[in-house]
C-alpha cells in the first residue's frame, strides 16, 4: 500500500536528514543504503503510476536513467540511490501526500500534469517545471502546495 511505503520512507529519510553527516552514517548503519533505496523506489513507482508519468519523465524526475527506471518499475533493481535522488523521492512523496490532503484523489493524481495559472507556474504544467528545474523546482512545487493547503 502506497501510504505504508510513504510512511516508512518518510521515517527513514527524516532520520537520515535530521542528523549531522557523522550521525547520518550511524542512522544508515541501521538501514542500509540499499534498504532505504528499495523502500523509496517502491513508493515512487506507485506515485509515478498514479500520476501516469511516461517512463522518460518518471526517470528524469528522480535523476535515474530510463534503463534504471525500467528495472525499478519491474521491481528488478537492487541499487542504492544517492543523496540527491533520495531528496527528490522524498520531495515527490511529500508533494503526493500534500496533494491528496488538499484535493480529491482523482484531481490530486492529475494535478501535476495539468496546466496551472498560479504565479509559480505561469500556465505551465508543474511536472514540466519540475523536470526542467530539478530538485529546487520539485521542492518549490511541494512548498507551493503546502502553502495553498495552509491558506497562504
CSV table of C-alpha atoms in Angstrom, one decimal:
chain,number,residue,atom,x,y,z
A,1,UNK,CA,0.0,0.0,0.0
A,2,UNK,CA,1.4,3.4,-1.0
A,3,UNK,CA,0.7,5.1,2.3
A,4,UNK,CA,2.6,2.4,4.2
A,5,UNK,CA,5.6,2.8,1.9
A,6,UNK,CA,5.4,6.6,2.2
A,7,UNK,CA,5.4,6.4,5.9
A,8,UNK,CA,8.4,4.1,6.0
A,9,UNK,CA,10.2,6.3,3.5
A,10,UNK,CA,9.4,9.4,5.5
A,11,UNK,CA,10.7,8.0,8.7
A,12,UNK,CA,13.9,6.8,7.2
A,13,UNK,CA,14.5,10.0,5.2
A,14,UNK,CA,13.8,12.1,8.2
A,15,UNK,CA,16.2,10.1,10.3
A,16,UNK,CA,18.9,10.5,7.6
A,17,UNK,CA,18.4,14.2,7.1
A,18,UNK,CA,17.9,15.2,10.7
A,19,UNK,CA,21.4,14.2,11.7
A,20,UNK,CA,24.8,15.8,11.1
A,21,UNK,CA,26.8,13.9,8.5
A,22,UNK,CA,28.7,11.8,11.0
A,23,UNK,CA,25.4,10.9,12.8
A,24,UNK,CA,23.8,10.2,9.4
A,25,UNK,CA,26.2,7.4,8.8
A,26,UNK,CA,25.2,5.8,12.2
A,27,UNK,CA,21.5,6.1,11.2
A,28,UNK,CA,22.2,4.5,7.9
A,29,UNK,CA,24.1,1.7,9.6
A,30,UNK,CA,20.6,0.6,10.9
A,31,UNK,CA,19.1,1.0,7.5
A,32,UNK,CA,21.5,0.1,4.7
A,33,UNK,CA,21.6,2.4,1.6
A,34,UNK,CA,20.1,-0.4,-0.4
A,35,UNK,CA,17.2,-0.9,2.0
A,36,UNK,CA,16.3,2.8,2.2
A,37,UNK,CA,16.6,3.0,-1.6
A,38,UNK,CA,14.3,-0.1,-2.1
A,39,UNK,CA,11.6,1.5,0.1
A,40,UNK,CA,12.0,4.8,-1.7
A,41,UNK,CA,11.7,3.4,-5.2
A,42,UNK,CA,8.7,1.3,-4.4
A,43,UNK,CA,6.9,4.3,-3.1
A,44,UNK,CA,8.0,6.4,-6.0
A,45,UNK,CA,7.0,3.8,-8.6
A,46,UNK,CA,3.5,3.8,-7.2
A,47,UNK,CA,3.4,7.6,-7.3
A,48,UNK,CA,4.7,7.7,-10.9
A,49,UNK,CA,2.0,5.2,-11.9
A,50,UNK,CA,-0.7,7.2,-10.1
A,51,UNK,CA,0.4,10.3,-12.0
A,52,UNK,CA,0.6,8.3,-15.2
A,53,UNK,CA,4.1,9.6,-15.9
A,54,UNK,CA,5.8,8.5,-19.1
A,55,UNK,CA,8.9,6.4,-18.5
A,56,UNK,CA,11.3,9.2,-19.5
A,57,UNK,CA,9.6,11.7,-17.2
A,58,UNK,CA,9.5,9.3,-14.3
A,59,UNK,CA,13.2,8.5,-14.7
A,60,UNK,CA,14.3,12.2,-15.1
A,61,UNK,CA,12.2,13.3,-12.1
A,62,UNK,CA,14.3,11.3,-9.7
A,63,UNK,CA,17.5,11.5,-11.6
A,64,UNK,CA,18.0,8.0,-12.9
A,65,UNK,CA,18.5,6.6,-16.4
A,66,UNK,CA,15.5,5.3,-18.3
A,67,UNK,CA,17.1,1.8,-18.2
A,68,UNK,CA,17.4,2.0,-14.4
A,69,UNK,CA,13.8,3.3,-14.2
A,70,UNK,CA,12.7,0.2,-16.2
A,71,UNK,CA,14.4,-2.1,-13.7
A,72,UNK,CA,12.9,-0.1,-10.8
A,73,UNK,CA,9.4,-0.3,-12.3
A,74,UNK,CA,9.8,-4.0,-12.9
A,75,UNK,CA,10.9,-4.4,-9.3
A,76,UNK,CA,14.2,-5.8,-10.6
A,77,UNK,CA,16.7,-3.2,-9.2
A,78,UNK,CA,18.9,-3.7,-6.2
A,79,UNK,CA,21.0,-0.5,-6.3
A,80,UNK,CA,21.2,2.4,-3.9
A,81,UNK,CA,20.0,6.0,-4.6
A,82,UNK,CA,22.4,8.8,-3.9
A,83,UNK,CA,21.5,11.7,-1.6
A,84,UNK,CA,20.2,13.9,-4.4
A,85,UNK,CA,18.0,11.1,-5.7
A,86,UNK,CA,16.7,10.3,-2.2
A,87,UNK,CA,15.9,14.0,-1.7
A,88,UNK,CA,14.0,14.0,-5.0
A,89,UNK,CA,12.0,11.0,-4.0
A,90,UNK,CA,11.3,12.5,-0.5
A,91,UNK,CA,10.1,15.8,-2.1
A,92,UNK,CA,7.9,14.0,-4.6
A,93,UNK,CA,6.5,11.8,-1.8
A,94,UNK,CA,5.7,14.9,0.3
A,95,UNK,CA,4.1,16.6,-2.8
A,96,UNK,CA,2.0,13.5,-3.4
A,97,UNK,CA,0.8,13.4,0.2
A,98,UNK,CA,0.1,17.1,0.2
A,99,UNK,CA,-2.0,16.9,-3.0
A,100,UNK,CA,-4.1,14.1,-1.6
A,101,UNK,CA,-4.7,16.1,1.6
A,102,UNK,CA,-5.9,19.1,-0.3
A,103,UNK,CA,-7.7,17.7,-3.4
A,104,UNK,CA,-9.8,14.7,-4.2
A,105,UNK,CA,-7.8,11.6,-5.1
A,106,UNK,CA,-8.7,11.9,-8.8
A,107,UNK,CA,-7.7,15.6,-9.0
A,108,UNK,CA,-4.6,15.1,-6.8
A,109,UNK,CA,-3.3,12.5,-9.3
A,110,UNK,CA,-4.0,14.7,-12.3
A,111,UNK,CA,-2.7,18.0,-10.8
A,112,UNK,CA,1.0,17.7,-11.7
A,113,UNK,CA,0.1,17.1,-15.4
A,114,UNK,CA,-2.4,20.0,-15.6
A,115,UNK,CA,-1.6,23.5,-16.8
A,116,UNK,CA,-1.5,25.8,-13.8
A,117,UNK,CA,-2.2,29.5,-13.8
A,118,UNK,CA,-0.7,30.0,-10.3
A,119,UNK,CA,2.1,32.6,-10.1
A,120,UNK,CA,4.7,29.8,-9.7
A,121,UNK,CA,3.7,28.1,-12.9
A,122,UNK,CA,2.7,30.7,-15.4
A,123,UNK,CA,0.3,28.4,-17.3
A,124,UNK,CA,2.8,25.5,-17.4
A,125,UNK,CA,2.3,22.1,-16.0
A,126,UNK,CA,4.0,21.5,-12.7
A,127,UNK,CA,5.6,18.3,-14.0
A,128,UNK,CA,7.3,20.3,-16.8
A,129,UNK,CA,8.8,22.8,-14.4
A,130,UNK,CA,9.9,20.0,-12.0
A,131,UNK,CA,11.6,18.1,-14.9
A,132,UNK,CA,13.4,21.2,-16.2
A,133,UNK,CA,14.3,22.6,-12.7
A,134,UNK,CA,15.3,19.5,-10.9
A,135,UNK,CA,15.3,19.3,-7.1
A,136,UNK,CA,14.8,23.0,-6.5
A,137,UNK,CA,11.7,23.0,-8.7
A,138,UNK,CA,10.4,19.9,-7.0
A,139,UNK,CA,10.9,21.4,-3.6
A,140,UNK,CA,9.3,24.7,-4.8
A,141,UNK,CA,6.2,22.8,-6.1
A,142,UNK,CA,5.9,21.0,-2.8
A,143,UNK,CA,6.2,24.3,-1.0
A,144,UNK,CA,3.5,25.8,-3.2
A,145,UNK,CA,1.1,23.0,-2.4
A,146,UNK,CA,1.9,23.2,1.3
A,147,UNK,CA,1.2,26.9,1.2
A,148,UNK,CA,-2.1,26.6,-0.5
A,149,UNK,CA,-3.1,23.8,1.9
A,150,UNK,CA,-2.2,26.2,4.8
A,151,UNK,CA,-4.1,29.1,3.3
A,152,UNK,CA,-1.1,31.2,2.5
